[in-house]
């Protein structure tokens, strides 16, 4: 049975991210308790983790038939299903809501969820009249915890969560968002807040930073902001900006706290085993690094090297163009002439280019250590675009 959609304006979606205990649910309660007549559907990862104020729940409980919690202010709450697109469509069809607020699990990376939502909201698919739009991704940060993590303290770690998980998630959530809420500002000093803002800016170039206590944030910073654009959000990570503009100077506020960025670029491949051993010795001063990597063990494959906190990963990102047969290579270069800007007569497009972000880093020592992991390489046959 189809639900008839009532004539209505486009529904705006807000995605709340943040580590466990950062204050996402408190912020959610703040939205629901507003007196501005906002009608919101709330989707959460695990209803058992959400402590929506009892005063906002009608009849206090989960419906056994539709897994919805109707609320006294005209809002509703439901669990995040595996098929998020169908869930969004069903809510859009009712025509009863102005907003959908999705509270992601504290251990969720935001990009996959945002990608699913953006694909559902694709304007072209609806002829320019999509029923919904992802409007804002809000990363909620516990100030005390973040300050502790990025100053090397680990006393706030949960027993079942490793330090690599916490730092990596904090970094990923901050890198991919449009609004950062520095929550629980009453737990840190004004100087520490300034330092936290500098840390955020070292990871995220464009997001609006909002200070808050107990999740009390103006509605205008959360709802109907018009801030989200997938491509802009993806490219707003500071490491990506540094890769594109390595010659630009750092933000003075960032430099004030010893935070710096450099791009390591070489035309030699890494011995992956040597690199793996070396990275294990990196100091806490290296906060974030990411980029393309050329591996001697597999010289035709371009890898993505990624480090956040103590977590390090290496994943395939497709073959280098120079690895293709001559005819295919020539065609690809004709179709993508920008590749010739970085084309090397010996290595082609093979290269390593990694952005490194840290606090109080010894750049020279890091570069020297990385250089020791490189090996010489010669192509089986030389080829130039003129061949």
CSV table of C-alpha atoms in Angstrom, one decimal:
chain,number,residue,atom,x,y,z
A,1,UNK,CA,0.0,0.0,0.0
A,2,UNK,CA,1.4,3.4,-1.0
A,3,UNK,CA,1.3,6.3,1.3
A,4,UNK,CA,0.2,9.6,-0.4
A,5,UNK,CA,2.7,12.3,0.1
A,6,UNK,CA,1.2,15.6,1.2
A,7,UNK,CA,2.3,18.8,-0.6
A,8,UNK,CA,5.2,20.1,1.5
A,9,UNK,CA,8.6,21.7,1.5
A,10,UNK,CA,11.8,19.8,1.2
A,11,UNK,CA,12.8,17.8,4.3
A,12,UNK,CA,16.2,18.8,5.7
A,13,UNK,CA,18.5,16.0,7.1
A,14,UNK,CA,20.9,16.6,9.9
A,15,UNK,CA,23.5,13.9,10.7
A,16,UNK,CA,24.9,13.9,14.3
A,17,UNK,CA,28.3,12.2,14.8
A,18,UNK,CA,30.7,12.1,17.7
A,19,UNK,CA,32.3,9.6,20.0
A,20,UNK,CA,30.5,7.8,22.8
A,21,UNK,CA,29.7,10.3,25.6
A,22,UNK,CA,30.4,13.4,23.6
A,23,UNK,CA,26.9,14.7,24.1
A,24,UNK,CA,25.0,13.8,20.9
A,25,UNK,CA,21.9,12.7,22.7
A,26,UNK,CA,21.9,15.8,24.9
A,27,UNK,CA,22.1,17.8,21.7
A,28,UNK,CA,19.3,15.7,20.2
A,29,UNK,CA,17.1,16.4,23.3
A,30,UNK,CA,17.8,20.1,22.9
A,31,UNK,CA,16.5,20.0,19.3
A,32,UNK,CA,13.4,18.1,20.4
A,33,UNK,CA,12.7,20.4,23.3
A,34,UNK,CA,12.7,23.5,21.2
A,35,UNK,CA,9.7,25.8,21.2
A,36,UNK,CA,9.9,26.8,17.6
A,37,UNK,CA,7.4,24.3,16.3
A,38,UNK,CA,10.0,22.1,14.6
A,39,UNK,CA,8.6,18.8,13.4
A,40,UNK,CA,11.5,16.3,13.4
A,41,UNK,CA,11.8,12.5,12.7
A,42,UNK,CA,14.7,11.1,14.7
A,43,UNK,CA,16.7,8.0,13.5
A,44,UNK,CA,19.2,6.4,15.9
A,45,UNK,CA,21.6,3.5,15.5
A,46,UNK,CA,20.6,1.7,18.6
A,47,UNK,CA,17.5,2.7,20.5
A,48,UNK,CA,19.0,1.2,23.7
A,49,UNK,CA,21.8,3.7,23.6
A,50,UNK,CA,19.5,6.7,23.3
A,51,UNK,CA,18.2,8.4,26.4
A,52,UNK,CA,15.5,10.7,25.0
A,53,UNK,CA,13.9,12.6,27.9
A,54,UNK,CA,10.8,10.8,29.1
A,55,UNK,CA,8.9,14.0,29.0
A,56,UNK,CA,9.2,14.0,25.2
A,57,UNK,CA,7.9,10.5,24.8
A,58,UNK,CA,4.2,9.8,24.4
A,59,UNK,CA,3.1,6.6,26.2
A,60,UNK,CA,6.7,6.0,27.0
A,61,UNK,CA,7.8,3.1,24.9
A,62,UNK,CA,8.6,1.4,21.6
A,63,UNK,CA,5.7,0.4,19.4
A,64,UNK,CA,5.7,-3.3,18.9
A,65,UNK,CA,4.5,-3.0,15.3
A,66,UNK,CA,6.4,-0.2,13.6
A,67,UNK,CA,9.3,0.5,16.0
A,68,UNK,CA,8.4,4.1,16.3
A,69,UNK,CA,8.3,6.3,19.4
A,70,UNK,CA,5.7,9.1,18.9
A,71,UNK,CA,6.6,12.2,20.9
A,72,UNK,CA,4.4,14.8,22.5
A,73,UNK,CA,5.8,17.6,20.3
A,74,UNK,CA,4.8,15.9,17.0
A,75,UNK,CA,8.2,14.2,16.4
A,76,UNK,CA,9.0,10.6,16.2
A,77,UNK,CA,12.0,8.3,16.8
A,78,UNK,CA,13.0,5.1,15.1
A,79,UNK,CA,16.0,2.8,14.9
A,80,UNK,CA,18.4,3.0,12.0
A,81,UNK,CA,17.6,0.2,9.6
A,82,UNK,CA,20.0,-1.6,7.2
A,83,UNK,CA,18.0,-0.1,4.3
A,84,UNK,CA,18.3,3.6,5.1
A,85,UNK,CA,17.1,4.7,1.8
A,86,UNK,CA,13.7,3.0,2.2
A,87,UNK,CA,13.5,4.4,5.7
A,88,UNK,CA,14.1,7.9,4.4
A,89,UNK,CA,11.5,7.4,1.6
A,90,UNK,CA,8.9,6.2,4.0
A,91,UNK,CA,9.4,9.3,6.2
A,92,UNK,CA,9.3,11.6,3.2
A,93,UNK,CA,6.1,10.1,2.0
A,94,UNK,CA,4.2,11.0,5.2
A,95,UNK,CA,4.7,14.7,4.6
A,96,UNK,CA,4.6,15.2,8.4
A,97,UNK,CA,8.1,16.4,9.1
A,98,UNK,CA,10.4,19.4,8.4
A,99,UNK,CA,13.6,17.7,9.5
A,100,UNK,CA,15.2,14.3,10.0
A,101,UNK,CA,17.9,14.1,12.6
A,102,UNK,CA,20.1,11.0,12.4
A,103,UNK,CA,22.2,10.2,15.4
A,104,UNK,CA,25.0,7.9,14.3
A,105,UNK,CA,26.6,5.4,16.6
A,106,UNK,CA,29.6,6.7,18.4
A,107,UNK,CA,31.8,4.2,16.6
A,108,UNK,CA,30.5,5.0,13.1
A,109,UNK,CA,32.5,6.7,10.4
A,110,UNK,CA,30.4,9.5,8.8
A,111,UNK,CA,31.3,9.2,5.1
A,112,UNK,CA,29.4,5.9,4.4
A,113,UNK,CA,26.2,7.2,6.0
A,114,UNK,CA,26.5,10.6,4.3
A,115,UNK,CA,27.1,8.9,0.9
A,116,UNK,CA,24.0,6.8,1.3
A,117,UNK,CA,21.9,9.9,2.2
A,118,UNK,CA,23.4,12.0,-0.6
A,119,UNK,CA,22.7,9.3,-3.2
A,120,UNK,CA,19.0,9.1,-2.0
A,121,UNK,CA,18.8,12.9,-2.2
A,122,UNK,CA,20.4,13.2,-5.6
A,123,UNK,CA,18.5,16.1,-7.3
A,124,UNK,CA,19.0,14.7,-10.8
A,125,UNK,CA,17.3,11.5,-9.8
A,126,UNK,CA,14.2,13.5,-8.9
A,127,UNK,CA,14.4,16.0,-11.8
A,128,UNK,CA,15.5,18.7,-9.4
A,129,UNK,CA,12.8,18.1,-6.9
A,130,UNK,CA,14.3,15.7,-4.4
A,131,UNK,CA,12.0,15.2,-1.3
A,132,UNK,CA,15.0,15.6,1.1
A,133,UNK,CA,18.4,17.2,1.3
A,134,UNK,CA,21.4,16.5,3.6
A,135,UNK,CA,21.7,19.9,5.2
A,136,UNK,CA,24.3,19.6,8.0
A,137,UNK,CA,26.8,17.1,9.4
A,138,UNK,CA,27.4,18.0,13.0
A,139,UNK,CA,30.5,16.5,14.8
A,140,UNK,CA,30.0,16.7,18.6
A,141,UNK,CA,33.2,16.7,20.6
A,142,UNK,CA,33.7,16.3,24.3
A,143,UNK,CA,36.3,19.0,25.0
A,144,UNK,CA,37.9,17.3,28.0
A,145,UNK,CA,38.3,14.0,26.2
A,146,UNK,CA,39.6,15.6,23.0
A,147,UNK,CA,42.1,17.7,24.9
A,148,UNK,CA,43.3,14.6,26.7
A,149,UNK,CA,43.6,12.5,23.6
A,150,UNK,CA,45.6,15.0,21.6
A,151,UNK,CA,47.9,15.7,24.5
A,152,UNK,CA,48.9,12.1,24.9
A,153,UNK,CA,46.8,11.4,27.9
A,154,UNK,CA,44.9,8.1,27.8
A,155,UNK,CA,43.1,8.0,31.2
A,156,UNK,CA,39.7,8.5,29.5
A,157,UNK,CA,39.9,5.3,27.5
A,158,UNK,CA,37.2,2.8,27.9
A,159,UNK,CA,38.5,-0.6,28.8
A,160,UNK,CA,37.3,-2.2,25.6
A,161,UNK,CA,38.4,0.5,23.2
A,162,UNK,CA,42.0,1.0,22.1
A,163,UNK,CA,43.6,4.4,21.8
A,164,UNK,CA,43.9,4.0,18.0
A,165,UNK,CA,40.1,3.7,17.8
A,166,UNK,CA,39.4,6.8,19.7
A,167,UNK,CA,41.9,9.1,18.0
A,168,UNK,CA,41.1,7.7,14.5
A,169,UNK,CA,37.3,8.2,15.0
A,170,UNK,CA,37.8,11.7,16.4
A,171,UNK,CA,39.9,12.6,13.4
A,172,UNK,CA,37.6,11.0,10.8
A,173,UNK,CA,34.5,12.7,12.3
A,174,UNK,CA,36.1,16.1,12.5
A,175,UNK,CA,37.5,15.8,8.9
A,176,UNK,CA,34.1,15.1,7.4
A,177,UNK,CA,31.6,17.5,8.8
A,178,UNK,CA,30.2,21.0,8.3
A,179,UNK,CA,29.7,22.0,11.9
A,180,UNK,CA,31.9,21.1,14.9
A,181,UNK,CA,30.3,21.5,18.3
A,182,UNK,CA,32.9,21.8,21.0
A,183,UNK,CA,30.7,20.5,23.8
A,184,UNK,CA,31.3,20.6,27.6
A,185,UNK,CA,33.3,23.8,27.4
A,186,UNK,CA,32.8,24.1,31.1
A,187,UNK,CA,35.2,21.2,31.6
A,188,UNK,CA,38.3,23.0,30.1
A,189,UNK,CA,39.9,26.4,30.4
A,190,UNK,CA,39.5,29.3,27.9
A,191,UNK,CA,43.1,28.7,26.8
A,192,UNK,CA,42.4,25.0,26.2
A,193,UNK,CA,39.4,25.9,24.1
A,194,UNK,CA,41.6,28.1,21.9
A,195,UNK,CA,44.0,25.2,21.6
A,196,UNK,CA,41.2,22.7,20.7
A,197,UNK,CA,40.0,25.1,18.0
A,198,UNK,CA,43.5,25.1,16.6
A,199,UNK,CA,43.5,21.3,16.6
A,200,UNK,CA,40.2,21.3,14.8
A,201,UNK,CA,41.5,23.7,12.2
A,202,UNK,CA,44.6,21.6,11.6
A,203,UNK,CA,42.3,18.8,10.6
A,204,UNK,CA,39.3,20.6,9.1
A,205,UNK,CA,39.5,23.7,7.0
A,206,UNK,CA,36.0,24.9,6.6
A,207,UNK,CA,33.5,23.7,9.2
A,208,UNK,CA,31.8,26.2,11.5
A,209,UNK,CA,33.0,25.7,15.1
A,210,UNK,CA,30.4,26.3,17.8
A,211,UNK,CA,31.1,26.3,21.6
A,212,UNK,CA,28.5,24.7,23.8
A,213,UNK,CA,27.7,23.6,27.4
A,214,UNK,CA,25.3,20.6,27.8
A,215,UNK,CA,24.5,20.6,24.1
A,216,UNK,CA,22.9,24.1,24.2
A,217,UNK,CA,23.4,25.2,20.6
A,218,UNK,CA,21.3,27.8,18.7
A,219,UNK,CA,18.9,26.1,16.3
A,220,UNK,CA,20.3,28.2,13.5
A,221,UNK,CA,23.7,26.4,13.8
A,222,UNK,CA,22.0,23.0,13.5
A,223,UNK,CA,18.9,23.2,11.3
A,224,UNK,CA,18.4,24.7,7.9
A,225,UNK,CA,22.0,25.8,7.5
A,226,UNK,CA,22.6,25.0,3.9
A,227,UNK,CA,26.1,24.0,4.7
A,228,UNK,CA,26.5,20.6,3.3
A,229,UNK,CA,27.8,19.7,-0.1
A,230,UNK,CA,29.3,16.2,-0.4
A,231,UNK,CA,32.3,17.2,-2.6
A,232,UNK,CA,33.1,20.4,-0.6
A,233,UNK,CA,32.8,18.4,2.7
A,234,UNK,CA,35.1,15.7,1.4
A,235,UNK,CA,37.7,18.2,0.2
A,236,UNK,CA,37.6,20.3,3.3
A,237,UNK,CA,39.9,17.9,5.2
A,238,UNK,CA,43.1,19.9,5.8
A,239,UNK,CA,45.3,17.1,4.6
A,240,UNK,CA,43.7,17.3,1.2
A,241,UNK,CA,44.0,21.0,1.0
A,242,UNK,CA,47.7,20.8,1.9
A,243,UNK,CA,48.2,18.2,-0.9
A,244,UNK,CA,46.8,20.6,-3.4
A,245,UNK,CA,48.4,23.8,-2.0
A,246,UNK,CA,51.6,22.7,-0.2
A,247,UNK,CA,53.2,26.1,-0.7
A,248,UNK,CA,50.6,28.0,1.3
A,249,UNK,CA,51.4,29.1,4.8
A,250,UNK,CA,49.8,27.6,7.9
A,251,UNK,CA,47.0,29.4,9.8
A,252,UNK,CA,48.7,31.6,12.4
A,253,UNK,CA,46.4,30.3,15.1
A,254,UNK,CA,47.4,26.7,14.3
A,255,UNK,CA,51.1,27.5,14.3
A,256,UNK,CA,50.7,29.2,17.7
A,257,UNK,CA,50.2,25.8,19.2
A,258,UNK,CA,53.0,24.0,17.4
A,259,UNK,CA,50.7,22.4,14.9
A,260,UNK,CA,52.3,22.1,11.4
A,261,UNK,CA,51.8,20.3,8.1
A,262,UNK,CA,54.2,19.1,5.4
A,263,UNK,CA,53.9,17.1,2.3
A,264,UNK,CA,56.3,14.2,1.8
A,265,UNK,CA,56.8,13.6,-2.0
A,266,UNK,CA,59.2,11.1,-3.6
A,267,UNK,CA,59.7,9.3,-6.9
A,268,UNK,CA,61.0,6.1,-5.3
A,269,UNK,CA,58.9,3.2,-4.0
A,270,UNK,CA,58.7,2.2,-0.4
A,271,UNK,CA,59.8,-1.2,1.0
A,272,UNK,CA,56.5,-1.8,2.7
A,273,UNK,CA,58.0,-4.0,5.4
A,274,UNK,CA,60.5,-1.3,6.3
A,275,UNK,CA,57.8,1.4,6.3
A,276,UNK,CA,55.6,-0.7,8.5
A,277,UNK,CA,58.3,-1.1,11.0
A,278,UNK,CA,59.2,2.6,10.9
A,279,UNK,CA,55.7,3.8,11.4
A,280,UNK,CA,55.3,1.8,14.5
A,281,UNK,CA,58.0,4.0,16.0
A,282,UNK,CA,56.3,7.3,15.2
A,283,UNK,CA,55.9,9.6,18.1
A,284,UNK,CA,52.5,10.9,19.4
A,285,UNK,CA,53.4,14.2,17.8
A,286,UNK,CA,52.2,12.8,14.4
A,287,UNK,CA,48.5,13.2,14.5
A,288,UNK,CA,47.4,12.5,11.0
A,289,UNK,CA,48.9,11.5,7.6
A,290,UNK,CA,47.3,10.4,4.4
A,291,UNK,CA,48.1,10.2,0.7
A,292,UNK,CA,49.2,8.0,-2.2
A,293,UNK,CA,51.9,5.5,-1.8
A,294,UNK,CA,54.1,3.6,-4.3
A,295,UNK,CA,55.2,0.2,-3.0
A,296,UNK,CA,58.2,-1.7,-4.3
A,297,UNK,CA,56.4,-5.0,-3.6
A,298,UNK,CA,53.6,-4.1,-6.1
A,299,UNK,CA,55.0,-1.3,-8.2
A,300,UNK,CA,52.1,-1.1,-10.6
A,301,UNK,CA,49.5,-0.5,-7.9
A,302,UNK,CA,48.8,2.9,-6.3
A,303,UNK,CA,48.0,2.5,-2.6
A,304,UNK,CA,46.4,4.9,-0.1
A,305,UNK,CA,48.4,5.2,3.0
A,306,UNK,CA,46.4,6.4,6.0
A,307,UNK,CA,47.4,7.0,9.6
A,308,UNK,CA,45.2,8.5,12.4
A,309,UNK,CA,46.6,8.3,15.9
A,310,UNK,CA,48.1,4.9,16.2
A,311,UNK,CA,46.0,3.3,13.5
A,312,UNK,CA,47.7,2.7,10.1
A,313,UNK,CA,46.2,1.3,7.0
A,314,UNK,CA,47.3,0.6,3.4
A,315,UNK,CA,44.7,0.0,0.8
A,316,UNK,CA,44.6,-0.4,-3.0
A,317,UNK,CA,43.5,2.6,-5.0
A,318,UNK,CA,43.9,1.4,-8.6
A,319,UNK,CA,46.8,0.8,-11.0
A,320,UNK,CA,49.1,3.6,-12.0
A,321,UNK,CA,48.5,4.8,-15.6
A,322,UNK,CA,52.1,4.0,-16.5
A,323,UNK,CA,51.5,0.3,-15.8
A,324,UNK,CA,49.1,0.0,-18.7
A,325,UNK,CA,50.0,-1.2,-22.2
A,326,UNK,CA,51.4,1.6,-24.5
A,327,UNK,CA,48.2,2.0,-26.5
A,328,UNK,CA,45.9,2.2,-23.5
A,329,UNK,CA,48.4,4.5,-21.7
A,330,UNK,CA,48.4,6.9,-24.6
A,331,UNK,CA,44.6,6.9,-24.8
A,332,UNK,CA,44.3,7.6,-21.1
A,333,UNK,CA,46.8,10.5,-21.3
A,334,UNK,CA,44.9,12.0,-24.2
A,335,UNK,CA,41.7,11.8,-22.2
A,336,UNK,CA,43.3,13.1,-19.0
A,337,UNK,CA,46.1,15.5,-20.1
A,338,UNK,CA,46.4,16.9,-16.6
A,339,UNK,CA,48.3,13.6,-15.8
A,340,UNK,CA,51.2,14.9,-17.9
A,341,UNK,CA,51.8,17.8,-15.4
A,342,UNK,CA,53.3,15.3,-12.9
A,343,UNK,CA,54.6,12.8,-15.5
A,344,UNK,CA,58.2,11.6,-14.9
A,345,UNK,CA,60.2,10.3,-17.9
A,346,UNK,CA,61.3,7.3,-15.8
A,347,UNK,CA,58.6,6.7,-13.3
A,348,UNK,CA,55.5,7.9,-15.2
A,349,UNK,CA,52.8,8.8,-12.7
A,350,UNK,CA,54.3,6.5,-10.0
A,351,UNK,CA,55.0,8.5,-6.9
A,352,UNK,CA,54.5,8.8,-3.2
A,353,UNK,CA,52.8,11.9,-1.9
A,354,UNK,CA,51.7,12.0,1.8
A,355,UNK,CA,50.5,14.9,3.9
A,356,UNK,CA,51.6,14.8,7.5
A,357,UNK,CA,50.0,16.8,10.2
A,358,UNK,CA,51.3,16.9,13.8
A,359,UNK,CA,52.1,18.9,16.9
A,360,UNK,CA,55.7,19.7,17.7
A,361,UNK,CA,56.9,17.4,15.0
A,362,UNK,CA,60.6,16.9,14.1
A,363,UNK,CA,60.1,17.2,10.3
A,364,UNK,CA,63.7,16.5,9.4
A,365,UNK,CA,63.8,13.3,11.5
A,366,UNK,CA,60.5,12.1,10.0
A,367,UNK,CA,61.6,12.8,6.5
A,368,UNK,CA,65.0,11.0,7.1
A,369,UNK,CA,63.2,8.0,8.6
A,370,UNK,CA,60.8,7.8,5.6
A,371,UNK,CA,63.7,8.1,3.2
A,372,UNK,CA,65.4,5.2,4.8
A,373,UNK,CA,62.4,3.0,3.8
A,374,UNK,CA,62.8,3.8,0.1
A,375,UNK,CA,64.4,1.5,-2.5
A,376,UNK,CA,65.7,2.1,-6.0
A,377,UNK,CA,63.6,1.2,-9.0
A,378,UNK,CA,64.0,1.0,-12.7
A,379,UNK,CA,61.3,0.3,-15.3
A,380,UNK,CA,61.6,-2.8,-17.5
A,381,UNK,CA,61.2,-0.5,-20.5
A,382,UNK,CA,61.3,3.3,-20.7
A,383,UNK,CA,58.3,5.0,-22.3
A,384,UNK,CA,57.5,8.7,-22.9
A,385,UNK,CA,54.2,10.2,-24.0
A,386,UNK,CA,55.8,10.9,-27.4
A,387,UNK,CA,56.4,7.2,-28.1
